[in-house]
Amino acid sequence: MTHTQQLPWVEHCGESLTEAEGPRCKVCGFELWIPIAALRVSHVGLYDDARFPGRLIVSLNEHIEHFDDVQPELLTDFMADLQDASLVLRKMVDDVARVNMAVLGNKAPHVHAHLIPRRMDDHNYGVSPWEDAVTHRPLEAAERTEIAASLKDAFGQLSRNRQDGRDLTTVGTYGSVVAPIPTRTRWFRMPFVGR
């Protein structure tokens, strides 16, 4: 079976997902905490972590247990999905200076990556997110809802920009304006979508 055949999870690229629609691997049961969107060969979800608001998990659609077992062509598409998720965090989320990426696989036997937005005012900025880290705690319910909605909007915008042939690397930088979104004013810089 090739990676172009959508295996356990079938949605359209860039489509927003609700928690009820979230993907769950039919082989190992791995699932995202708070599903956000379907990408090329993976799904992205919000990891509920108040230490790093906006932390994401990008999970390969196809069940593969080890990173080194992923076929090169599929790995290329997975890395492109990781790049898109990183772009959303770095270019469209306020105050993100860096995005740390970790592919671990210690607890879940399913290829996935953690994308951790790092801000200069993080308690432990400049070192690994786990070094001298404060204790994990979940986001407040309102903040979790706000962040999830903003991320869904951002991934939708990224998908629309791709469909329209826009240069994705300019999202949030040269081709944007800072535009407040009602109820989400402090979280996202929204791209300017002009003619």
PDB file of C-alpha atoms in Angstrom:
ATOM      1  CA  MET A   1       0.000   0.000   0.000  1.00  0.00           C
ATOM      2  CA  THR A   2       1.395   3.415  -0.877  1.00  0.00           C
ATOM      3  CA  HIS A   3       1.170   6.538   1.228  1.00  0.00           C
ATOM      4  CA  THR A   4      -1.097   8.152  -1.339  1.00  0.00           C
ATOM      5  CA  GLN A   5      -3.840   5.756  -0.304  1.00  0.00           C
ATOM      6  CA  GLN A   6      -5.386   7.320   2.762  1.00  0.00           C
ATOM      7  CA  LEU A   7      -5.230   4.565   5.312  1.00  0.00           C
ATOM      8  CA  PRO A   8      -6.909   4.647   8.713  1.00  0.00           C
ATOM      9  CA  TRP A   9      -8.022   8.304   8.562  1.00  0.00           C
ATOM     10  CA  VAL A  10      -9.748   9.873   5.614  1.00  0.00           C
ATOM     11  CA  GLU A  11     -10.290  13.629   5.548  1.00  0.00           C
ATOM     12  CA  HIS A  12      -9.360  16.368   3.112  1.00  0.00           C
ATOM     13  CA  CYS A  13      -6.052  18.210   3.472  1.00  0.00           C
ATOM     14  CA  GLY A  14      -6.446  21.384   5.523  1.00  0.00           C
ATOM     15  CA  GLU A  15      -9.948  20.488   6.682  1.00  0.00           C
ATOM     16  CA  SER A  16     -10.722  21.342  10.307  1.00  0.00           C
ATOM     17  CA  LEU A  17     -11.671  18.522  12.630  1.00  0.00           C
ATOM     18  CA  THR A  18     -13.813  18.364  15.749  1.00  0.00           C
ATOM     19  CA  GLU A  19     -12.852  16.218  18.741  1.00  0.00           C
ATOM     20  CA  ALA A  20     -15.563  13.711  17.774  1.00  0.00           C
ATOM     21  CA  GLU A  21     -14.133  13.487  14.226  1.00  0.00           C
ATOM     22  CA  GLY A  22     -10.564  13.131  15.418  1.00  0.00           C
ATOM     23  CA  PRO A  23      -8.419  10.426  13.912  1.00  0.00           C
ATOM     24  CA  ARG A  24      -7.618   7.261  15.823  1.00  0.00           C
ATOM     25  CA  CYS A  25      -5.178   4.670  14.492  1.00  0.00           C
ATOM     26  CA  LYS A  26      -7.004   1.396  13.834  1.00  0.00           C
ATOM     27  CA  VAL A  27      -3.831  -0.582  14.591  1.00  0.00           C
ATOM     28  CA  CYS A  28      -2.445   0.877  17.850  1.00  0.00           C
ATOM     29  CA  GLY A  29      -5.212   3.218  19.012  1.00  0.00           C
ATOM     30  CA  PHE A  30      -3.007   6.342  18.965  1.00  0.00           C
ATOM     31  CA  GLU A  31      -5.131   9.467  18.799  1.00  0.00           C
ATOM     32  CA  LEU A  32      -4.688  13.205  19.028  1.00  0.00           C
ATOM     33  CA  TRP A  33      -5.789  15.029  22.168  1.00  0.00           C
ATOM     34  CA  ILE A  34      -7.529  17.887  20.407  1.00  0.00           C
ATOM     35  CA  PRO A  35      -7.746  17.353  16.629  1.00  0.00           C
ATOM     36  CA  ILE A  36      -7.101  20.460  14.531  1.00  0.00           C
ATOM     37  CA  ALA A  37      -6.665  19.604  10.831  1.00  0.00           C
ATOM     38  CA  ALA A  38      -5.819  16.983   8.236  1.00  0.00           C
ATOM     39  CA  LEU A  39      -2.590  17.564   6.306  1.00  0.00           C
ATOM     40  CA  ARG A  40      -1.002  15.662   3.362  1.00  0.00           C
ATOM     41  CA  VAL A  41      -0.121  12.391   5.112  1.00  0.00           C
ATOM     42  CA  SER A  42      -0.793  13.259   8.735  1.00  0.00           C
ATOM     43  CA  HIS A  43      -3.119  14.930  11.176  1.00  0.00           C
ATOM     44  CA  VAL A  44      -2.278  17.751  13.538  1.00  0.00           C
ATOM     45  CA  GLY A  45      -3.702  18.213  16.997  1.00  0.00           C
ATOM     46  CA  LEU A  46      -3.290  20.557  19.943  1.00  0.00           C
ATOM     47  CA  TYR A  47      -1.366  19.080  22.869  1.00  0.00           C
ATOM     48  CA  ASP A  48      -2.945  20.355  26.070  1.00  0.00           C
ATOM     49  CA  ASP A  49       0.096  21.978  27.722  1.00  0.00           C
ATOM     50  CA  ALA A  50      -0.132  25.360  29.471  1.00  0.00           C
ATOM     51  CA  ARG A  51       3.676  25.608  29.642  1.00  0.00           C
ATOM     52  CA  PHE A  52       3.814  25.897  25.842  1.00  0.00           C
ATOM     53  CA  PRO A  53       0.450  27.187  24.545  1.00  0.00           C
ATOM     54  CA  GLY A  54      -0.009  26.027  20.968  1.00  0.00           C
ATOM     55  CA  ARG A  55       2.091  22.868  21.323  1.00  0.00           C
ATOM     56  CA  LEU A  56       1.144  20.491  18.525  1.00  0.00           C
ATOM     57  CA  ILE A  57       1.356  16.809  17.739  1.00  0.00           C
ATOM     58  CA  VAL A  58       1.605  15.820  14.086  1.00  0.00           C
ATOM     59  CA  SER A  59       0.733  12.146  13.650  1.00  0.00           C
ATOM     60  CA  LEU A  60       1.397  10.101  10.523  1.00  0.00           C
ATOM     61  CA  ASN A  61      -1.865   8.712   9.115  1.00  0.00           C
ATOM     62  CA  GLU A  62      -0.402   5.329   8.254  1.00  0.00           C
ATOM     63  CA  HIS A  63       0.476   3.127  11.198  1.00  0.00           C
ATOM     64  CA  ILE A  64       4.242   2.815  11.271  1.00  0.00           C
ATOM     65  CA  GLU A  65       5.950   2.158  14.569  1.00  0.00           C
ATOM     66  CA  HIS A  66       9.522   3.253  13.874  1.00  0.00           C
ATOM     67  CA  PHE A  67      10.733   6.415  12.161  1.00  0.00           C
ATOM     68  CA  ASP A  68      13.391   4.438  10.282  1.00  0.00           C
ATOM     69  CA  ASP A  69      10.684   2.179   8.782  1.00  0.00           C
ATOM     70  CA  VAL A  70       8.973   5.077   6.987  1.00  0.00           C
ATOM     71  CA  GLN A  71       9.516   4.884   3.229  1.00  0.00           C
ATOM     72  CA  PRO A  72      11.518   7.865   1.865  1.00  0.00           C
ATOM     73  CA  GLU A  73       8.669   9.265  -0.260  1.00  0.00           C
ATOM     74  CA  LEU A  74       6.230   9.135   2.663  1.00  0.00           C
ATOM     75  CA  LEU A  75       8.860  10.615   4.960  1.00  0.00           C
ATOM     76  CA  THR A  76       9.311  13.531   2.545  1.00  0.00           C
ATOM     77  CA  ASP A  77       5.571  14.282   2.716  1.00  0.00           C
ATOM     78  CA  PHE A  78       5.551  13.885   6.510  1.00  0.00           C
ATOM     79  CA  MET A  79       8.431  16.338   6.822  1.00  0.00           C
ATOM     80  CA  ALA A  80       6.509  18.774   4.583  1.00  0.00           C
ATOM     81  CA  ASP A  81       3.549  18.448   6.976  1.00  0.00           C
ATOM     82  CA  LEU A  82       5.868  19.175   9.909  1.00  0.00           C
ATOM     83  CA  GLN A  83       7.210  22.197   8.037  1.00  0.00           C
ATOM     84  CA  ASP A  84       3.667  23.492   7.466  1.00  0.00           C
ATOM     85  CA  ALA A  85       2.775  23.045  11.143  1.00  0.00           C
ATOM     86  CA  SER A  86       5.979  24.811  12.150  1.00  0.00           C
ATOM     87  CA  LEU A  87       5.181  27.621   9.711  1.00  0.00           C
ATOM     88  CA  VAL A  88       1.748  28.077  11.274  1.00  0.00           C
ATOM     89  CA  LEU A  89       3.270  28.338  14.739  1.00  0.00           C
ATOM     90  CA  ARG A  90       6.193  30.583  13.834  1.00  0.00           C
ATOM     91  CA  LYS A  91       4.535  32.916  11.339  1.00  0.00           C
ATOM     92  CA  MET A  92       0.943  33.071  12.530  1.00  0.00           C
ATOM     93  CA  VAL A  93       1.159  32.781  16.318  1.00  0.00           C
ATOM     94  CA  ASP A  94       2.246  35.854  18.263  1.00  0.00           C
ATOM     95  CA  ASP A  95       5.579  35.871  20.048  1.00  0.00           C
ATOM     96  CA  VAL A  96       6.857  32.477  18.826  1.00  0.00           C
ATOM     97  CA  ALA A  97      10.609  32.877  18.366  1.00  0.00           C
ATOM     98  CA  ARG A  98      11.423  29.216  17.647  1.00  0.00           C
ATOM     99  CA  VAL A  99       9.659  25.920  17.139  1.00  0.00           C
ATOM    100  CA  ASN A 100      11.288  22.898  18.761  1.00  0.00           C
ATOM    101  CA  MET A 101      10.555  19.551  17.131  1.00  0.00           C
ATOM    102  CA  ALA A 102      10.826  16.152  18.825  1.00  0.00           C
ATOM    103  CA  VAL A 103      10.211  12.688  17.409  1.00  0.00           C
ATOM    104  CA  LEU A 104      10.322  10.389  20.418  1.00  0.00           C
ATOM    105  CA  GLY A 105       8.104   7.310  20.311  1.00  0.00           C
ATOM    106  CA  ASN A 106       8.820   6.159  23.857  1.00  0.00           C
ATOM    107  CA  LYS A 107       5.183   5.870  24.948  1.00  0.00           C
ATOM    108  CA  ALA A 108       3.194   5.574  21.722  1.00  0.00           C
ATOM    109  CA  PRO A 109       4.158   2.984  19.073  1.00  0.00           C
ATOM    110  CA  HIS A 110       3.115   5.283  16.212  1.00  0.00           C
ATOM    111  CA  VAL A 111       5.268   7.769  14.260  1.00  0.00           C
ATOM    112  CA  HIS A 112       4.419  11.282  15.413  1.00  0.00           C
ATOM    113  CA  ALA A 113       6.236  14.511  16.231  1.00  0.00           C
ATOM    114  CA  HIS A 114       5.823  17.147  18.923  1.00  0.00           C
ATOM    115  CA  LEU A 115       6.109  20.781  17.795  1.00  0.00           C
ATOM    116  CA  ILE A 116       6.736  23.062  20.733  1.00  0.00           C
ATOM    117  CA  PRO A 117       6.387  26.820  20.250  1.00  0.00           C
ATOM    118  CA  ARG A 118       9.087  28.644  22.187  1.00  0.00           C
ATOM    119  CA  ARG A 119       8.745  32.216  23.312  1.00  0.00           C
ATOM    120  CA  MET A 120      11.530  34.394  24.639  1.00  0.00           C
ATOM    121  CA  ASP A 121       9.634  34.770  27.916  1.00  0.00           C
ATOM    122  CA  ASP A 122       9.415  30.981  28.469  1.00  0.00           C
ATOM    123  CA  HIS A 123      10.690  29.930  31.872  1.00  0.00           C
ATOM    124  CA  ASN A 124      13.433  27.893  30.204  1.00  0.00           C
ATOM    125  CA  TYR A 125      13.910  29.614  26.834  1.00  0.00           C
ATOM    126  CA  GLY A 126      17.180  28.728  25.117  1.00  0.00           C
ATOM    127  CA  VAL A 127      17.333  25.142  26.351  1.00  0.00           C
ATOM    128  CA  SER A 128      15.379  21.956  25.663  1.00  0.00           C
ATOM    129  CA  PRO A 129      11.700  22.280  26.633  1.00  0.00           C
ATOM    130  CA  TRP A 130      12.222  19.509  29.191  1.00  0.00           C
ATOM    131  CA  GLU A 131      15.325  21.010  30.763  1.00  0.00           C
ATOM    132  CA  ASP A 132      14.468  22.873  33.974  1.00  0.00           C
ATOM    133  CA  ALA A 133      10.803  22.675  32.962  1.00  0.00           C
ATOM    134  CA  VAL A 134       7.933  23.551  35.226  1.00  0.00           C
ATOM    135  CA  THR A 135       5.385  20.823  35.971  1.00  0.00           C
ATOM    136  CA  HIS A 136       2.987  20.040  33.134  1.00  0.00           C
ATOM    137  CA  ARG A 137      -0.488  21.410  33.568  1.00  0.00           C
ATOM    138  CA  PRO A 138      -3.383  21.597  31.110  1.00  0.00           C
ATOM    139  CA  LEU A 139      -4.604  24.814  29.547  1.00  0.00           C
ATOM    140  CA  GLU A 140      -7.610  26.542  31.057  1.00  0.00           C
ATOM    141  CA  ALA A 141     -10.751  25.460  29.187  1.00  0.00           C
ATOM    142  CA  ALA A 142     -11.390  28.891  27.638  1.00  0.00           C
ATOM    143  CA  GLU A 143      -7.779  29.250  26.490  1.00  0.00           C
ATOM    144  CA  ARG A 144      -7.768  25.712  25.055  1.00  0.00           C
ATOM    145  CA  THR A 145     -10.936  26.476  23.075  1.00  0.00           C
ATOM    146  CA  GLU A 146      -9.523  29.809  21.873  1.00  0.00           C
ATOM    147  CA  ILE A 147      -6.188  28.324  20.789  1.00  0.00           C
ATOM    148  CA  ALA A 148      -7.824  25.349  19.032  1.00  0.00           C
ATOM    149  CA  ALA A 149     -10.160  27.657  17.095  1.00  0.00           C
ATOM    150  CA  SER A 150      -7.271  29.943  16.123  1.00  0.00           C
ATOM    151  CA  LEU A 151      -5.154  27.016  14.972  1.00  0.00           C
ATOM    152  CA  LYS A 152      -8.022  25.638  12.880  1.00  0.00           C
ATOM    153  CA  ASP A 153      -8.357  29.058  11.261  1.00  0.00           C
ATOM    154  CA  ALA A 154      -4.604  29.249  10.629  1.00  0.00           C
ATOM    155  CA  PHE A 155      -4.362  25.793   9.042  1.00  0.00           C
ATOM    156  CA  GLY A 156      -7.390  26.655   6.901  1.00  0.00           C
ATOM    157  CA  GLN A 157      -5.684  29.873   5.800  1.00  0.00           C
ATOM    158  CA  LEU A 158      -2.499  27.964   4.996  1.00  0.00           C
ATOM    159  CA  SER A 159      -4.496  25.518   2.873  1.00  0.00           C
ATOM    160  CA  ARG A 160      -6.315  28.341   1.052  1.00  0.00           C
ATOM    161  CA  ASN A 161      -3.016  30.123   0.388  1.00  0.00           C
ATOM    162  CA  ARG A 162      -1.596  26.907  -1.084  1.00  0.00           C
ATOM    163  CA  GLN A 163      -4.665  26.393  -3.281  1.00  0.00           C
ATOM    164  CA  ASP A 164      -4.409  29.993  -4.505  1.00  0.00           C
ATOM    165  CA  GLY A 165      -0.720  29.553  -5.338  1.00  0.00           C
ATOM    166  CA  ARG A 166       0.454  32.077  -2.748  1.00  0.00           C
ATOM    167  CA  ASP A 167       4.004  31.933  -1.390  1.00  0.00           C
ATOM    168  CA  LEU A 168       3.520  30.179   1.935  1.00  0.00           C
ATOM    169  CA  THR A 169       6.759  31.476   3.435  1.00  0.00           C
ATOM    170  CA  THR A 170       5.387  35.017   3.492  1.00  0.00           C
ATOM    171  CA  VAL A 171       2.373  34.138   5.615  1.00  0.00           C
ATOM    172  CA  GLY A 172       2.416  36.370   8.654  1.00  0.00           C
ATOM    173  CA  THR A 173       5.530  38.268   7.604  1.00  0.00           C
ATOM    174  CA  TYR A 174       5.607  40.291   4.386  1.00  0.00           C
ATOM    175  CA  GLY A 175       2.111  39.579   3.132  1.00  0.00           C
ATOM    176  CA  SER A 176       0.181  40.217   6.314  1.00  0.00           C
ATOM    177  CA  VAL A 177      -1.228  42.781   8.618  1.00  0.00           C
ATOM    178  CA  VAL A 178      -1.822  42.397  12.311  1.00  0.00           C
ATOM    179  CA  ALA A 179      -5.579  42.094  12.488  1.00  0.00           C
ATOM    180  CA  PRO A 180      -7.359  41.360  15.746  1.00  0.00           C
ATOM    181  CA  ILE A 181      -9.900  38.577  15.675  1.00  0.00           C
ATOM    182  CA  PRO A 182     -12.847  38.994  18.028  1.00  0.00           C
ATOM    183  CA  THR A 183     -12.299  36.868  21.163  1.00  0.00           C
ATOM    184  CA  ARG A 184      -8.813  35.893  19.951  1.00  0.00           C
ATOM    185  CA  THR A 185      -6.997  39.205  19.783  1.00  0.00           C
ATOM    186  CA  ARG A 186      -3.831  38.250  21.616  1.00  0.00           C
ATOM    187  CA  TRP A 187      -3.101  34.989  19.889  1.00  0.00           C
ATOM    188  CA  PHE A 188      -2.791  35.266  16.133  1.00  0.00           C
ATOM    189  CA  ARG A 189      -1.441  37.564  13.458  1.00  0.00           C
ATOM    190  CA  MET A 190      -3.820  36.941  10.612  1.00  0.00           C
ATOM    191  CA  PRO A 191      -2.530  37.079   7.049  1.00  0.00           C
ATOM    192  CA  PHE A 192      -3.742  39.798   4.763  1.00  0.00           C
ATOM    193  CA  VAL A 193      -5.788  38.158   2.042  1.00  0.00           C
ATOM    194  CA  GLY A 194      -6.027  40.745  -0.695  1.00  0.00           C
ATOM    195  CA  ARG A 195      -6.615  40.472  -4.375  1.00  0.00           C
TER     196      ARG A 195
END
